[in-house]
mmCIF file of C-alpha atoms in Angstrom:
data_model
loop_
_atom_site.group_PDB
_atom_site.id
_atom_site.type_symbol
_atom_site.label_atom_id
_atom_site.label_comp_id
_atom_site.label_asym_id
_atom_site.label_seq_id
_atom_site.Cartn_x
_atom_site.Cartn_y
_atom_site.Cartn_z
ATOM 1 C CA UNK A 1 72.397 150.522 121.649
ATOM 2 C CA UNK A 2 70.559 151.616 118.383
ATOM 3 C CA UNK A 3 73.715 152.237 116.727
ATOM 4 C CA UNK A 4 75.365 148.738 117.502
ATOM 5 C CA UNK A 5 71.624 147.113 116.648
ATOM 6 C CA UNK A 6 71.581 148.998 113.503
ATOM 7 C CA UNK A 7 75.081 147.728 112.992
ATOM 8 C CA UNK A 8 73.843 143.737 113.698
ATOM 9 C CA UNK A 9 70.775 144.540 110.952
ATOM 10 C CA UNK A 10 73.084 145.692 108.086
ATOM 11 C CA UNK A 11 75.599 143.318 108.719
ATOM 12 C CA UNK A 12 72.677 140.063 108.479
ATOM 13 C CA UNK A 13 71.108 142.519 105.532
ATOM 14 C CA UNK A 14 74.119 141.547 104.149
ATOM 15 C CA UNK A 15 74.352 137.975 104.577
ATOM 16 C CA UNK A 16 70.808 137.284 103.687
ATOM 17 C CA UNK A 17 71.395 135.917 100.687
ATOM 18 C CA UNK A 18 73.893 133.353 102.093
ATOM 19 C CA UNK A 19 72.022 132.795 105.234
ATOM 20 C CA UNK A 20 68.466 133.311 104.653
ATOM 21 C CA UNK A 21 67.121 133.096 108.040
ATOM 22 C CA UNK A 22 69.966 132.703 109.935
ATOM 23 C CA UNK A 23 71.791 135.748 108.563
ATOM 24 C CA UNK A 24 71.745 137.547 112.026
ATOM 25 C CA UNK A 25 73.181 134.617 113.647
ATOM 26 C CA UNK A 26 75.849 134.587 111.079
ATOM 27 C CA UNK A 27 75.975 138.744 111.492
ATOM 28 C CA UNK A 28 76.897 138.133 115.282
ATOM 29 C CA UNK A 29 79.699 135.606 113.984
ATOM 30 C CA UNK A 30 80.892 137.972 111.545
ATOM 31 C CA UNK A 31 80.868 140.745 114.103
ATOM 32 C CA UNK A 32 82.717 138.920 116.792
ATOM 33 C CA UNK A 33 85.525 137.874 113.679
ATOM 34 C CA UNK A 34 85.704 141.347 113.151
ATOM 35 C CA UNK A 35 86.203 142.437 117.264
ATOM 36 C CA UNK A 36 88.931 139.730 117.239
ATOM 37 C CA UNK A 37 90.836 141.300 114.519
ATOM 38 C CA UNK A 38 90.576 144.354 115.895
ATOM 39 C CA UNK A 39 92.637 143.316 118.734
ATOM 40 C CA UNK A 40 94.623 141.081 117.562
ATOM 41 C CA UNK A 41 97.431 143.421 116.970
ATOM 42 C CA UNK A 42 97.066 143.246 121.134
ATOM 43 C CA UNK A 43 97.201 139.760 121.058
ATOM 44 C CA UNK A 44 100.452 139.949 119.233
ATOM 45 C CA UNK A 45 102.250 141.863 121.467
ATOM 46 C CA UNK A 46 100.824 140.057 124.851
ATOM 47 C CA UNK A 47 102.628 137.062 122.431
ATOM 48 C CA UNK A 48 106.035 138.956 122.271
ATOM 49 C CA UNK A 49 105.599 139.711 126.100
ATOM 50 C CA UNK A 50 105.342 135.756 126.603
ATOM 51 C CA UNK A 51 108.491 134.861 125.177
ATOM 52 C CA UNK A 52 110.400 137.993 126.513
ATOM 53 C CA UNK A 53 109.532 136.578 129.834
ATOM 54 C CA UNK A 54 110.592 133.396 129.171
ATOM 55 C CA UNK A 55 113.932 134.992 128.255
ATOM 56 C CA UNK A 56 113.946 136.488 131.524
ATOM 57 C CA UNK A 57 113.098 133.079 133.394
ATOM 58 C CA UNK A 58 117.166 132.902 134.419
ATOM 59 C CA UNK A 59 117.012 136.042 136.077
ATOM 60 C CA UNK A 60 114.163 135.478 138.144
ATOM 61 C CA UNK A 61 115.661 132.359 139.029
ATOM 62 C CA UNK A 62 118.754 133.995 140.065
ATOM 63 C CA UNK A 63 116.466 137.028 142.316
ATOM 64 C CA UNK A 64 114.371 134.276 144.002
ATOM 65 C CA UNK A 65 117.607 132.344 145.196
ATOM 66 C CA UNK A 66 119.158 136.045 146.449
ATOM 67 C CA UNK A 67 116.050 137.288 147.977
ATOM 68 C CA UNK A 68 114.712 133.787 148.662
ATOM 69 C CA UNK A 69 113.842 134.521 153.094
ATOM 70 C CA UNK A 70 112.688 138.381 152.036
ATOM 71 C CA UNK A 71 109.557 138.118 149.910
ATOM 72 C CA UNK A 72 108.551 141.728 149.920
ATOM 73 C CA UNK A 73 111.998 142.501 148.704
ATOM 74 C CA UNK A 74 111.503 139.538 145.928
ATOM 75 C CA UNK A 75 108.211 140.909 144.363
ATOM 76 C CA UNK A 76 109.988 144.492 144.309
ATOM 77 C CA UNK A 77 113.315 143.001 142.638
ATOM 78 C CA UNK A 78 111.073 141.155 140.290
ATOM 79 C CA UNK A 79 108.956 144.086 139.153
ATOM 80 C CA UNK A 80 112.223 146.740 138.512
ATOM 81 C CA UNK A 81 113.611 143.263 136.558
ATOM 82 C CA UNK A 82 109.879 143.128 134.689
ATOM 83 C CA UNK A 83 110.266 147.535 134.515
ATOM 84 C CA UNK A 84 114.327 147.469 132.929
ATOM 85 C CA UNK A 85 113.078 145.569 130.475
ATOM 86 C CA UNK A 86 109.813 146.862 129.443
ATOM 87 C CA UNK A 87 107.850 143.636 129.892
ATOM 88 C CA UNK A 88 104.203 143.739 131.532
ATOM 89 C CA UNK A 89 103.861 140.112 133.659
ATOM 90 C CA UNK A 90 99.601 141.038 133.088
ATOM 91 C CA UNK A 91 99.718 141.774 129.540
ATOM 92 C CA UNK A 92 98.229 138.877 128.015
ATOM 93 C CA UNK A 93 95.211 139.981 129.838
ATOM 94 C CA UNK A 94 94.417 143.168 127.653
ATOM 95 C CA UNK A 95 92.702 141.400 124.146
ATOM 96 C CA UNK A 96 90.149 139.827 126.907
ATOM 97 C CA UNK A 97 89.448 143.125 128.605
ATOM 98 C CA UNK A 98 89.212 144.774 125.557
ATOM 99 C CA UNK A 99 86.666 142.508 124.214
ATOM 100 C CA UNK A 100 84.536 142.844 127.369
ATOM 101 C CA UNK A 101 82.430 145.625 126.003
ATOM 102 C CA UNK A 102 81.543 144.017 122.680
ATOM 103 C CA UNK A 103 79.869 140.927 124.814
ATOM 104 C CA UNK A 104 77.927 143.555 126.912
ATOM 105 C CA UNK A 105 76.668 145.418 124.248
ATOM 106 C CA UNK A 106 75.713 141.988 122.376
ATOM 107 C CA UNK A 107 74.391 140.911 126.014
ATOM 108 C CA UNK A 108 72.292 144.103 126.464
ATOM 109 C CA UNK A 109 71.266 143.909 123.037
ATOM 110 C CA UNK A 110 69.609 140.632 123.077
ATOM 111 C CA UNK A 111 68.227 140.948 126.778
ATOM 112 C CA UNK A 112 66.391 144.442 125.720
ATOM 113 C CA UNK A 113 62.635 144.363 125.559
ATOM 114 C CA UNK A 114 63.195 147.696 123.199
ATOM 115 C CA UNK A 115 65.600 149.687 121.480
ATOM 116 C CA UNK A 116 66.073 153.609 121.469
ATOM 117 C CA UNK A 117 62.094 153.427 122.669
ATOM 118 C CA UNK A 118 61.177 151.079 119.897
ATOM 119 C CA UNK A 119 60.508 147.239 119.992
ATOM 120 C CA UNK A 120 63.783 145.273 119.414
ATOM 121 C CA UNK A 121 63.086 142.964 116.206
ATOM 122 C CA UNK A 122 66.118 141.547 116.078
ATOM 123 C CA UNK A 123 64.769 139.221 119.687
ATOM 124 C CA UNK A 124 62.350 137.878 116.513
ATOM 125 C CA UNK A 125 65.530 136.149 115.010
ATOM 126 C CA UNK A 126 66.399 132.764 114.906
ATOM 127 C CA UNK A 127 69.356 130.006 114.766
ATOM 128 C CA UNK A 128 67.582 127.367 113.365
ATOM 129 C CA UNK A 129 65.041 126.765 116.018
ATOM 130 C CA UNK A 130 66.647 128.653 118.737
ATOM 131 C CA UNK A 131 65.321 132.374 118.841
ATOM 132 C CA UNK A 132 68.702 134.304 119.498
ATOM 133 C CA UNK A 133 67.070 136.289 122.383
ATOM 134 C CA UNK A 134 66.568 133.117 124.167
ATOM 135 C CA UNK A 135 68.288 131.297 126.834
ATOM 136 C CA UNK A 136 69.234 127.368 127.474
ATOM 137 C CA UNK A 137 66.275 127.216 129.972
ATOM 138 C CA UNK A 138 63.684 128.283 127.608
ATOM 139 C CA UNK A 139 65.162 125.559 125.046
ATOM 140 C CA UNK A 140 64.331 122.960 128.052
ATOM 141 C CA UNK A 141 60.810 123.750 128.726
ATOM 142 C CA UNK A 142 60.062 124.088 125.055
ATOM 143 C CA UNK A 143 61.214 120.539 123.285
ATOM 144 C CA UNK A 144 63.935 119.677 125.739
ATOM 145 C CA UNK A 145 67.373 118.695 125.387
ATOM 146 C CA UNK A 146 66.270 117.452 121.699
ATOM 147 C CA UNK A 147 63.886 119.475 120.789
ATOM 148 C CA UNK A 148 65.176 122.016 117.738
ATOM 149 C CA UNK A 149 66.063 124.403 120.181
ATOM 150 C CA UNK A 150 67.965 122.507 122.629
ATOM 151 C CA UNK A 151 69.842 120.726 119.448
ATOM 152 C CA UNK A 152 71.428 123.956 118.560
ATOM 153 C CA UNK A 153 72.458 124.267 122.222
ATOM 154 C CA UNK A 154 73.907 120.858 122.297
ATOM 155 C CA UNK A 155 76.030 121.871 118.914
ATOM 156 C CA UNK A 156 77.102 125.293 120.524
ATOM 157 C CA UNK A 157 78.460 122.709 123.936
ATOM 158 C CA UNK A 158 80.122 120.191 122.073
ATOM 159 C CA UNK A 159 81.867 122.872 120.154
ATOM 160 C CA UNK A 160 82.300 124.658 123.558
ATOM 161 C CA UNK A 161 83.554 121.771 125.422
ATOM 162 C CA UNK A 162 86.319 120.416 122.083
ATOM 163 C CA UNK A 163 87.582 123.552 122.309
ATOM 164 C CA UNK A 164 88.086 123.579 125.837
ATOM 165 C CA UNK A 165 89.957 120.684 126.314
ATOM 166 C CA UNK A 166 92.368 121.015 123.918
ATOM 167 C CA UNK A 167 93.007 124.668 125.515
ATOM 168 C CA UNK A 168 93.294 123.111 129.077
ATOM 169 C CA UNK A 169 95.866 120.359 127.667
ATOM 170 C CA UNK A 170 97.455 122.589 125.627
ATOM 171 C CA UNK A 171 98.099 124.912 128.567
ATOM 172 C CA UNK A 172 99.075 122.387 131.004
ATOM 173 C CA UNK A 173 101.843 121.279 128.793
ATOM 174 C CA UNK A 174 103.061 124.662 127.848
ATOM 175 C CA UNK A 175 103.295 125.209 131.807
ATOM 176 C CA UNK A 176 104.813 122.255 132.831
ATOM 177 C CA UNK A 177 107.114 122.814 129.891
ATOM 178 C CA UNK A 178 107.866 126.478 131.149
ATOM 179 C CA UNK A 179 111.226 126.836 133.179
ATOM 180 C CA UNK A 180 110.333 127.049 137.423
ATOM 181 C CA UNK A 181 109.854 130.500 138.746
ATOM 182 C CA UNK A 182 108.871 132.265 135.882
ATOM 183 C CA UNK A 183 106.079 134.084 137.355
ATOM 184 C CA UNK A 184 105.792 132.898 140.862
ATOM 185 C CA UNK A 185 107.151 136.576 142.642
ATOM 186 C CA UNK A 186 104.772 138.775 141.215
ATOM 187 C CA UNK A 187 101.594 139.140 143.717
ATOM 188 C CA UNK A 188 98.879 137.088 142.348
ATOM 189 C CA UNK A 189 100.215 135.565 139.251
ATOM 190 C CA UNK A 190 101.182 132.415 140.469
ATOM 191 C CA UNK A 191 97.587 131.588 141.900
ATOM 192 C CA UNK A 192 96.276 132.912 138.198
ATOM 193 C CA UNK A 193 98.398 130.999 136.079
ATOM 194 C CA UNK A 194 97.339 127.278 138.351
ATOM 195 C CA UNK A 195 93.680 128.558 138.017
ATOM 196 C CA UNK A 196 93.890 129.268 134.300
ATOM 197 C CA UNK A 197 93.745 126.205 132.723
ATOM 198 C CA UNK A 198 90.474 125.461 134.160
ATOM 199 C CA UNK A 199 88.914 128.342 133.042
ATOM 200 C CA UNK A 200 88.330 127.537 129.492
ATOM 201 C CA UNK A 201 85.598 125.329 130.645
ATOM 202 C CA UNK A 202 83.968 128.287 132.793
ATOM 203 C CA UNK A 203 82.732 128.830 128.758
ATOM 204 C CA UNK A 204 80.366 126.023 129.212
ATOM 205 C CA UNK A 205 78.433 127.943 131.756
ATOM 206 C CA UNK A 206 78.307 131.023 130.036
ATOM 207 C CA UNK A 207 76.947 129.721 127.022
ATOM 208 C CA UNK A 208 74.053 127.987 129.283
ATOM 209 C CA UNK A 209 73.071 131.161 131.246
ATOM 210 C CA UNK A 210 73.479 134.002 128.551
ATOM 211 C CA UNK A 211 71.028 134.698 125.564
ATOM 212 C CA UNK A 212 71.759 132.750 122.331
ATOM 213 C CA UNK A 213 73.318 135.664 120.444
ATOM 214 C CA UNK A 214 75.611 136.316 123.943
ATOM 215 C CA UNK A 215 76.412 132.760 123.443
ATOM 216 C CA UNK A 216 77.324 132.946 120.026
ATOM 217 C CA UNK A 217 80.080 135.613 120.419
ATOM 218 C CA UNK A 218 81.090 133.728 123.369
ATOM 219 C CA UNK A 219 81.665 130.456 121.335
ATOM 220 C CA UNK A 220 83.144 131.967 117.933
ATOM 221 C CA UNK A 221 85.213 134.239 120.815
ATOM 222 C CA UNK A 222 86.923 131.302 122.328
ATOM 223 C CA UNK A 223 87.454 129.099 119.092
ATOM 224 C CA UNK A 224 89.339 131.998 117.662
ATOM 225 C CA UNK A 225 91.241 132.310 120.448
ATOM 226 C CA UNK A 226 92.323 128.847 120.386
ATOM 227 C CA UNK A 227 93.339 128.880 116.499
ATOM 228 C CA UNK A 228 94.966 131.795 117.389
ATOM 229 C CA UNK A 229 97.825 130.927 120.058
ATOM 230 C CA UNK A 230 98.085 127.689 117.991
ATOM 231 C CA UNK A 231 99.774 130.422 115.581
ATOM 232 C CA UNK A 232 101.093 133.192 117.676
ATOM 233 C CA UNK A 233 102.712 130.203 120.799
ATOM 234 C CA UNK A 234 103.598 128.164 117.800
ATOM 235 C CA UNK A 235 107.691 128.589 119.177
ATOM 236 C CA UNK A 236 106.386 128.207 122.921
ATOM 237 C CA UNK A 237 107.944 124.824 124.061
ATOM 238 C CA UNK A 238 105.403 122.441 125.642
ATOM 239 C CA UNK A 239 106.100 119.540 127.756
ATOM 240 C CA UNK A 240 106.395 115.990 125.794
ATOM 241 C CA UNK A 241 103.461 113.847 126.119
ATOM 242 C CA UNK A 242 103.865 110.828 128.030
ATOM 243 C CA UNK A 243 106.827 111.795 129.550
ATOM 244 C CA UNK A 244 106.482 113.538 133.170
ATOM 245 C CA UNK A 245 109.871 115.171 133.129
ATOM 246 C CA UNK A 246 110.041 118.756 133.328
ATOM 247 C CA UNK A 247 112.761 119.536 130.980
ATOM 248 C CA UNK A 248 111.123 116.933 128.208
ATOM 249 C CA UNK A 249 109.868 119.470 125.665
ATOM 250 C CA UNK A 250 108.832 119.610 121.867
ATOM 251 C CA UNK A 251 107.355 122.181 119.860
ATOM 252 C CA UNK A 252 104.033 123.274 119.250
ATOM 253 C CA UNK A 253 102.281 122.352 116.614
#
């Protein structure tokens, strides 16, 4: 924890003259940018997995009409199909995992009373009003939803909630673009993939019941990951607005 704090001090040492008193806030932003591109060679390849299951989509249609009164026998044909080919059905999951222990470390770091046995100055920095250390409750009881701390709140949910919706629309379309069956034999994808949409907006709730700084990677997190399959789903088909029909597509922006 001294290390990675040490890390969050040089990195707003370096952006104080940009950022005056806000420099650790815009350390934590840099630092999460950075975390991103780290994985992002990850993100690439869970890209390439998409589209090689897509490619795969008439095959699994063709298992799921052979093996369509033996389920058990389904998921196994489906998984040798996924195995031949070298294609992981989970692998999009990875660049999340991966980032996990960045937001605990920022987590810890900003929840800590004191570092490596010393106090932690960095719960003495700011956003504006907001003291990163601090949570959405504390902005409540001290101004309220207005007050200069709960502004910077409302920013971080509006951004929060924009980005958001356009994921949840974005992903409905790409799924109701995607041909039937895709993923529906392998245990526990097809429950995942209706639940997913929806969980861009579990952000909203993190933001509210982490510390600022938390919240911060959280929100420059998710924003990058939007941006991002903009770029890498760019060839992903979705479906055609105002038109229900299944096999209406265009392509992504």
């Amino acid at each position: 924890m001294s290390v990675f704090a040490d890390l969050v001090a040089r990195l707003a040492d370096l952006l104080q003259p940009l950022c005056a008193a806000s420099a650790t806030a815009a350390a934590i932003v840099v630092f999460t940018a950075l975390v991103r591109l780290a994985v992002h060679p990850l993100s690439r390849a869970a890209a390439r997995g998409q589209q090689a299951r897509a490619r795969l989509a008439p095959q699994l249609a063709e298992l799921h009409e052979k093996h369509a009164k033996d389920r058990e026998r389904l998921q196994k044909a489906t998984m040798e199909l996924y195995a031949q080919q070298k294609v992981s059905p989970l692998s999009g999951c990875l660049p999340s995992l991966l980032q996990l222990p960045a937001f605990f470390l920022m987590y810890h770091l900003f929840s800590s009373a004191r570092i490596g046995g010393e106090p932690n100055g960095l719960l003495d920095h700011t956003l504006l009003d907001a003291p990163l250390g601090g949570r959405w409750t504390d902005a409540l009881s001290d101004g309220g939803v207005l007050g200069g701390a709960g502004l910077v709140y409302l920013a971080l949910f509006t951004v929060v909630a924009a980005v958001a919706t356009f994921t949840y629309r974005r992903t409905k379309q790409q799924m109701a673009a995607a041909p039937p069956m895709a993923g529906e034999q392998v245990p526990g994808v097809g429950a995942m993939l209706k639940v997913m949409p929806l969980m861009s907006f579990a952000t909203l709730v993190t933001v509210a019941v982490v510390p600022l700084a938390a919240a911060l990677y959280v929100v420059t997190s998710t924003t990058w990951s939007a941006v991002e399959r903009v770029l890498l789903y760019r060839d992903v088909p979705v479906e055609a607005r105002g038109n229900p029909s299944r096999g209406a597509t265009t392509s992504a922006p």
